[in-house]
Amino acid sequence: MTFPAERPEATPAMNTPEQRAAGDRVLLYVRGLGIRPARGLALAARSLEEAPSSPEGAMDALERLLREEGFSPDLLDRGGRRISSFPPLNRTVMVAEEMDRLPWRTSLVRFLRRWRRELFGGKTNG
Amino acid sequence: MHDAGTANPSWNRAASWRRILLLTLVFLPTLAAARTMAGLLPSRGGTALEILLVAVFAVLFAWISVGFWTASMGFVLLLFKNNRFSVSRAGEGMDLTIAGTDARTAVLIPIYNEDVRRVTAGLRTVWTSLGKTGSSGLFDFFLLSDTTDPDIWVEEEEAWHRFCREENASGRVFYRRRSSNSRRKSGNVADFCRRWGKNYRYMIVFDADSVMAGTTMVRMVQSMEARPDIGILQTPPAGVNRETLIARAQQFANHVYGPMFAAGLHFWQLGDAQYWGHNAIIRTEPFMKHCQVPRLPGKGPLGGDILSHDFVEAALMRRAGYGVWLAYDIGGSWEETPPTLLDELKRDRRWCQGNLQHMRLIFTRGLFPTHRALFLNGILSYGSALLWLAFLLLSSAQAVADVFFEPVYFSGTKTLFPQWPVWHPHWALTLLGSTAVLLFLPKLFSMVLILVKDPQARAFGGRANLASGILLEVGLSTLLAPVRMIFHSLFVTATLLGKSVGWGTQSRDDRGTSWGEAVAAHWWGTLFGAAWGGLVYLANPSFFPWISPIVASLLLSAPLSVFTSRASLGKAFRNAGLLLIPEEVELPDELAGLEENLRRPEPYTPFPLSRKQGFVRAVVDPLVHALHTSLLLRYKKKAPARENALEELVEKAAVKGPGSLTRREKMELLKDPRHLGELHRRVWEAESRDGAAQWGLVLPPSESGE
């Protein structure tokens, strides 16, 4: 069995370290995306054809190709919406419960206030 | 304040009589014991020191009496099995169908920097178990994260996404991470209630390590449907899945004595039970309306957020007119105990502060007396340690004083005869005997109950193994009691002196305690024991034997801590058939499922990065990056200074690699989709091989042609 990589006439060799780094990078990226190998390799090959000399150029080309192929930078749900990890909000309030921790003191204060109001007058709440 | 139908429910009358009985059973013997104790002292309780000693003794005697009578009533209840107040009766004879299709239930799993693999395995176990009941369509799951670790955050998102994909659970299993974890777990649950609480009639609250059988969850919903007067239904979770010696002893105690104590608690409490914060079902609407726990005014450990919020929520639910019940006879509810003594003490430190905060709530207007008593009970759970220590130190002080001060033979009043100090050894033995009965008779009761149910005690490995297990557990808990006592005393003192505790993650694996950790934690206790024992031995050698077990335990605290934390020792006991629990003899489907789920292989990734490198994977792995940024809120442009700071952070990360970033800086980047995207691009476009390699961007040599 002969692999294409072993046939220099079929695939031009990547001579410089930058070119090899670019090759590694795009191959790894398409593998990381988890897309079918044939399609991934085709995308990698096209991006390397367009900008073979540096990882930056190759990755830019790959990004553009992915966009053209319909890859979204976001994960989408079945309805084509951006994925969400929680359901739509159905908001309500939750107010901290009144906790009178010293009821005798509150009662005494209320009693004194009422007493003062009755004796000396003052504002009332009706 | 009341909005449930029954302000004076039918069980109230029975509960009142039962509580009067409890009070009588506790206070009369306590009075007798206190009198005996006073009679044993040289001045018959006539000096200030002796009065204090008798008072502390009385409180402690009453405290252990409550435990004894609770166990005794549990024994009676389980022996005769005729309990007209059992909540589980409501679902008797029903199949596993929930009648009301609008009885939707949210299963809440609050997590905080937990082991994601364990959380997901637990979720998958419960999901599968619930799926078998046929009623799973009425349940939704919420992973409510308060995680602050950037790596774990990303791991949680990935785990949720993978779970939804694998189990086809999208729209049924949700994940939400709060950006601010105010009010800790109670705030997390309240946050859920405010956002989605209206969608659900019930919520079942889990801990990160909780597992419940699907049938149990369905039965709980059925009970709540049948009893609209119930606000909270608590199950007694059984401790499982641990291998260390101390945890296995705890699990064993939990299985042998736990059911009896739970039944006893049910006997006194009825609809005034406690909520333990997890493995319970809650009626959502009244919870939202009445159970939001306020912050306590003031600073320091006794102010601010209430750490033991569950007790308060139960009291508030009851105040609103709903019952809080303990379903003591429902099985299929599990949790995991702390694996080591130090982990247990770390947890106790938090609980201690939380329970002591209840001192400020005891007199709150409108609470039912039982809940005030439960607050007091919680306070005494830790306060009793300080009282035991005080009692022992006062006894030692009395023994030392006896040596240095001559007895008073003639008191102030004129008398012909001297007052000889009289020692009544039979009184002392009676008192010691009664205390021992209160402490150890419940253990015998538990054994009787198990043997009545199955004379061969197969669930515990046989009769001999059960008996040996009880003896071992008693021995171990006796050895550890003084260590726990001084730590709990320290916690109480520290809390009262104003030292707060942080929010740590509970250790949930069987890693042991190293010698270094043990010495660092126990050195002061060892020194304290040595000084105490040495002083008493020098001053009054005849008293020394009385305190020698305590001193010995304190001197051995570090080795005890190390050896009891060893999984190898726990496994050796297990192989010998000791400290066995029913789940180890016959593994329930759910726990078998949990084990299997924990063994699931990690998903394939072409990157040489472990799943624990969440941050790096969010930067590098295109799919993880896309998932993370998709789940973030839409990008909003920040103030120029903030933007500049983030750009500098991207530059630093791209040039120096992930190791140059602090945890806070990683969080900053993870929260910002635009700058995270920029870093993702920079890393993938890096020219230098080393620069890319520090982010894991390397093909294996064979594939890269080298």
PDB file of N, CA, C and O in Angstrom, chain B residues 247-284:
ATOM      1  N   ALA B 247     -15.321   6.116  57.978  1.00  0.00           N
ATOM      2  CA  ALA B 247     -16.556   6.312  57.228  1.00  0.00           C
ATOM      3  C   ALA B 247     -17.387   5.031  57.228  1.00  0.00           C
ATOM      4  O   ALA B 247     -18.615   5.080  57.296  1.00  0.00           O
ATOM      5  N   ARG B 248     -16.701   3.887  57.191  1.00  0.00           N
ATOM      6  CA  ARG B 248     -17.449   2.630  57.219  1.00  0.00           C
ATOM      7  C   ARG B 248     -18.106   2.440  58.583  1.00  0.00           C
ATOM      8  O   ARG B 248     -19.219   1.919  58.679  1.00  0.00           O
ATOM      9  N   ALA B 249     -17.416   2.880  59.632  1.00  0.00           N
ATOM     10  CA  ALA B 249     -18.030   2.796  60.968  1.00  0.00           C
ATOM     11  C   ALA B 249     -19.258   3.715  61.032  1.00  0.00           C
ATOM     12  O   ALA B 249     -20.287   3.354  61.613  1.00  0.00           O
ATOM     13  N   GLN B 250     -19.149   4.887  60.411  1.00  0.00           N
ATOM     14  CA  GLN B 250     -20.278   5.831  60.393  1.00  0.00           C
ATOM     15  C   GLN B 250     -21.448   5.251  59.598  1.00  0.00           C
ATOM     16  O   GLN B 250     -22.601   5.363  60.005  1.00  0.00           O
ATOM     17  N   GLN B 251     -21.117   4.661  58.453  1.00  0.00           N
ATOM     18  CA  GLN B 251     -22.161   4.052  57.620  1.00  0.00           C
ATOM     19  C   GLN B 251     -22.880   2.951  58.396  1.00  0.00           C
ATOM     20  O   GLN B 251     -24.103   2.833  58.350  1.00  0.00           O
ATOM     21  N   PHE B 252     -22.077   2.151  59.093  1.00  0.00           N
ATOM     22  CA  PHE B 252     -22.628   1.032  59.853  1.00  0.00           C
ATOM     23  C   PHE B 252     -23.570   1.565  60.946  1.00  0.00           C
ATOM     24  O   PHE B 252     -24.706   1.098  61.083  1.00  0.00           O
ATOM     25  N   ALA B 253     -23.086   2.571  61.678  1.00  0.00           N
ATOM     26  CA  ALA B 253     -23.909   3.165  62.743  1.00  0.00           C
ATOM     27  C   ALA B 253     -25.189   3.742  62.139  1.00  0.00           C
ATOM     28  O   ALA B 253     -26.294   3.570  62.681  1.00  0.00           O
ATOM     29  N   ASN B 254     -25.035   4.388  61.008  1.00  0.00           N
ATOM     30  CA  ASN B 254     -26.180   5.004  60.336  1.00  0.00           C
ATOM     31  C   ASN B 254     -27.222   3.950  59.951  1.00  0.00           C
ATOM     32  O   ASN B 254     -28.421   4.186  60.062  1.00  0.00           O
ATOM     33  N   HIS B 255     -26.773   2.779  59.548  1.00  0.00           N
ATOM     34  CA  HIS B 255     -27.713   1.734  59.141  1.00  0.00           C
ATOM     35  C   HIS B 255     -28.286   0.966  60.331  1.00  0.00           C
ATOM     36  O   HIS B 255     -29.431   0.533  60.283  1.00  0.00           O
ATOM     37  N   VAL B 256     -27.449   0.781  61.366  1.00  0.00           N
ATOM     38  CA  VAL B 256     -27.914  -0.032  62.497  1.00  0.00           C
ATOM     39  C   VAL B 256     -28.797   0.805  63.431  1.00  0.00           C
ATOM     40  O   VAL B 256     -29.896   0.389  63.795  1.00  0.00           O
ATOM     41  N   TYR B 257     -28.315   1.981  63.810  1.00  0.00           N
ATOM     42  CA  TYR B 257     -29.073   2.783  64.782  1.00  0.00           C
ATOM     43  C   TYR B 257     -29.980   3.818  64.098  1.00  0.00           C
ATOM     44  O   TYR B 257     -30.958   4.267  64.685  1.00  0.00           O
ATOM     45  N   GLY B 258     -29.591   4.224  62.883  1.00  0.00           N
ATOM     46  CA  GLY B 258     -30.298   5.319  62.207  1.00  0.00           C
ATOM     47  C   GLY B 258     -31.806   5.136  62.087  1.00  0.00           C
ATOM     48  O   GLY B 258     -32.570   6.033  62.469  1.00  0.00           O
ATOM     49  N   PRO B 259     -32.272   3.985  61.571  1.00  0.00           N
ATOM     50  CA  PRO B 259     -33.721   3.821  61.404  1.00  0.00           C
ATOM     51  C   PRO B 259     -34.485   3.984  62.717  1.00  0.00           C
ATOM     52  O   PRO B 259     -35.572   4.568  62.752  1.00  0.00           O
ATOM     53  N   MET B 260     -33.888   3.477  63.808  1.00  0.00           N
ATOM     54  CA  MET B 260     -34.569   3.564  65.111  1.00  0.00           C
ATOM     55  C   MET B 260     -34.624   5.024  65.593  1.00  0.00           C
ATOM     56  O   MET B 260     -35.675   5.490  66.058  1.00  0.00           O
ATOM     57  N   PHE B 261     -33.520   5.736  65.431  1.00  0.00           N
ATOM     58  CA  PHE B 261     -33.525   7.142  65.850  1.00  0.00           C
ATOM     59  C   PHE B 261     -34.467   7.956  64.976  1.00  0.00           C
ATOM     60  O   PHE B 261     -35.167   8.850  65.473  1.00  0.00           O
ATOM     61  N   ALA B 262     -34.500   7.633  63.666  1.00  0.00           N
ATOM     62  CA  ALA B 262     -35.398   8.374  62.775  1.00  0.00           C
ATOM     63  C   ALA B 262     -36.855   8.139  63.184  1.00  0.00           C
ATOM     64  O   ALA B 262     -37.661   9.082  63.227  1.00  0.00           O
ATOM     65  N   ALA B 263     -37.174   6.878  63.502  1.00  0.00           N
ATOM     66  CA  ALA B 263     -38.542   6.573  63.932  1.00  0.00           C
ATOM     67  C   ALA B 263     -38.853   7.302  65.243  1.00  0.00           C
ATOM     68  O   ALA B 263     -39.963   7.811  65.437  1.00  0.00           O
ATOM     69  N   GLY B 264     -37.858   7.345  66.136  1.00  0.00           N
ATOM     70  CA  GLY B 264     -38.048   8.043  67.412  1.00  0.00           C
ATOM     71  C   GLY B 264     -38.269   9.532  67.205  1.00  0.00           C
ATOM     72  O   GLY B 264     -39.141  10.141  67.834  1.00  0.00           O
ATOM     73  N   LEU B 265     -37.504  10.114  66.309  1.00  0.00           N
ATOM     74  CA  LEU B 265     -37.684  11.540  66.015  1.00  0.00           C
ATOM     75  C   LEU B 265     -39.087  11.782  65.474  1.00  0.00           C
ATOM     76  O   LEU B 265     -39.769  12.739  65.846  1.00  0.00           O
ATOM     77  N   HIS B 266     -39.516  10.881  64.583  1.00  0.00           N
ATOM     78  CA  HIS B 266     -40.871  10.994  64.023  1.00  0.00           C
ATOM     79  C   HIS B 266     -41.911  10.923  65.142  1.00  0.00           C
ATOM     80  O   HIS B 266     -42.903  11.654  65.124  1.00  0.00           O
ATOM     81  N   PHE B 267     -41.658  10.054  66.123  1.00  0.00           N
ATOM     82  CA  PHE B 267     -42.625   9.872  67.209  1.00  0.00           C
ATOM     83  C   PHE B 267     -42.868  11.191  67.946  1.00  0.00           C
ATOM     84  O   PHE B 267     -43.998  11.557  68.232  1.00  0.00           O
ATOM     85  N   TRP B 268     -41.793  11.935  68.272  1.00  0.00           N
ATOM     86  CA  TRP B 268     -41.969  13.197  69.006  1.00  0.00           C
ATOM     87  C   TRP B 268     -42.398  14.335  68.098  1.00  0.00           C
ATOM     88  O   TRP B 268     -43.185  15.175  68.464  1.00  0.00           O
ATOM     89  N   GLN B 269     -41.805  14.334  66.902  1.00  0.00           N
ATOM     90  CA  GLN B 269     -41.945  15.539  66.082  1.00  0.00           C
ATOM     91  C   GLN B 269     -43.231  15.540  65.261  1.00  0.00           C
ATOM     92  O   GLN B 269     -43.803  16.599  65.030  1.00  0.00           O
ATOM     93  N   LEU B 270     -43.620  14.421  64.740  1.00  0.00           N
ATOM     94  CA  LEU B 270     -44.751  14.329  63.798  1.00  0.00           C
ATOM     95  C   LEU B 270     -44.600  15.414  62.730  1.00  0.00           C
ATOM     96  O   LEU B 270     -43.601  15.442  62.039  1.00  0.00           O
ATOM     97  N   GLY B 271     -45.558  16.324  62.644  1.00  0.00           N
ATOM     98  CA  GLY B 271     -45.480  17.323  61.565  1.00  0.00           C
ATOM     99  C   GLY B 271     -44.592  18.515  61.864  1.00  0.00           C
ATOM    100  O   GLY B 271     -44.643  19.524  61.156  1.00  0.00           O
ATOM    101  N   ASP B 272     -43.803  18.421  62.920  1.00  0.00           N
ATOM    102  CA  ASP B 272     -42.883  19.513  63.279  1.00  0.00           C
ATOM    103  C   ASP B 272     -41.439  19.073  63.070  1.00  0.00           C
ATOM    104  O   ASP B 272     -40.543  19.454  63.826  1.00  0.00           O
ATOM    105  N   ALA B 273     -41.217  18.261  62.057  1.00  0.00           N
ATOM    106  CA  ALA B 273     -39.885  17.669  61.893  1.00  0.00           C
ATOM    107  C   ALA B 273     -38.891  18.678  61.325  1.00  0.00           C
ATOM    108  O   ALA B 273     -39.240  19.821  61.029  1.00  0.00           O
ATOM    109  N   GLN B 274     -37.666  18.193  61.169  1.00  0.00           N
ATOM    110  CA  GLN B 274     -36.602  19.043  60.623  1.00  0.00           C
ATOM    111  C   GLN B 274     -36.439  18.791  59.138  1.00  0.00           C
ATOM    112  O   GLN B 274     -36.791  17.715  58.638  1.00  0.00           O
ATOM    113  N   TYR B 275     -35.855  19.779  58.491  1.00  0.00           N
ATOM    114  CA  TYR B 275     -35.433  19.615  57.105  1.00  0.00           C
ATOM    115  C   TYR B 275     -33.908  19.606  57.158  1.00  0.00           C
ATOM    116  O   TYR B 275     -33.311  20.476  57.778  1.00  0.00           O
ATOM    117  N   TRP B 276     -33.299  18.598  56.535  1.00  0.00           N
ATOM    118  CA  TRP B 276     -31.842  18.465  56.624  1.00  0.00           C
ATOM    119  C   TRP B 276     -31.117  19.025  55.407  1.00  0.00           C
ATOM    120  O   TRP B 276     -29.927  18.776  55.203  1.00  0.00           O
ATOM    121  N   GLY B 277     -31.834  19.719  54.559  1.00  0.00           N
ATOM    122  CA  GLY B 277     -31.175  20.421  53.454  1.00  0.00           C
ATOM    123  C   GLY B 277     -31.042  19.635  52.173  1.00  0.00           C
ATOM    124  O   GLY B 277     -30.702  20.200  51.145  1.00  0.00           O
ATOM    125  N   HIS B 278     -31.283  18.343  52.212  1.00  0.00           N
ATOM    126  CA  HIS B 278     -31.187  17.537  50.984  1.00  0.00           C
ATOM    127  C   HIS B 278     -31.943  16.232  51.159  1.00  0.00           C
ATOM    128  O   HIS B 278     -32.341  15.879  52.265  1.00  0.00           O
ATOM    129  N   ASN B 279     -32.137  15.532  50.034  1.00  0.00           N
ATOM    130  CA  ASN B 279     -32.913  14.291  50.016  1.00  0.00           C
ATOM    131  C   ASN B 279     -34.310  14.512  50.597  1.00  0.00           C
ATOM    132  O   ASN B 279     -34.804  13.705  51.390  1.00  0.00           O
ATOM    133  N   ALA B 280     -34.915  15.623  50.191  1.00  0.00           N
ATOM    134  CA  ALA B 280     -36.245  15.968  50.692  1.00  0.00           C
ATOM    135  C   ALA B 280     -37.045  16.588  49.558  1.00  0.00           C
ATOM    136  O   ALA B 280     -36.486  17.144  48.613  1.00  0.00           O
ATOM    137  N   ILE B 281     -38.356  16.471  49.660  1.00  0.00           N
ATOM    138  CA  ILE B 281     -39.231  17.116  48.676  1.00  0.00           C
ATOM    139  C   ILE B 281     -39.928  18.307  49.336  1.00  0.00           C
ATOM    140  O   ILE B 281     -40.311  18.232  50.511  1.00  0.00           O
ATOM    141  N   ILE B 282     -40.050  19.377  48.579  1.00  0.00           N
ATOM    142  CA  ILE B 282     -40.585  20.635  49.126  1.00  0.00           C
ATOM    143  C   ILE B 282     -41.722  21.111  48.225  1.00  0.00           C
ATOM    144  O   ILE B 282     -41.601  21.062  46.996  1.00  0.00           O
ATOM    145  N   ARG B 283     -42.778  21.576  48.847  1.00  0.00           N
ATOM    146  CA  ARG B 283     -43.872  22.198  48.075  1.00  0.00           C
ATOM    147  C   ARG B 283     -43.387  23.603  47.695  1.00  0.00           C
ATOM    148  O   ARG B 283     -43.138  24.451  48.567  1.00  0.00           O
ATOM    149  N   THR B 284     -43.243  23.839  46.411  1.00  0.00           N
ATOM    150  CA  THR B 284     -42.515  25.031  45.965  1.00  0.00           C
ATOM    151  C   THR B 284     -43.219  26.347  46.320  1.00  0.00           C
ATOM    152  O   THR B 284     -42.575  27.284  46.787  1.00  0.00           O
TER     153      THR B 284
END
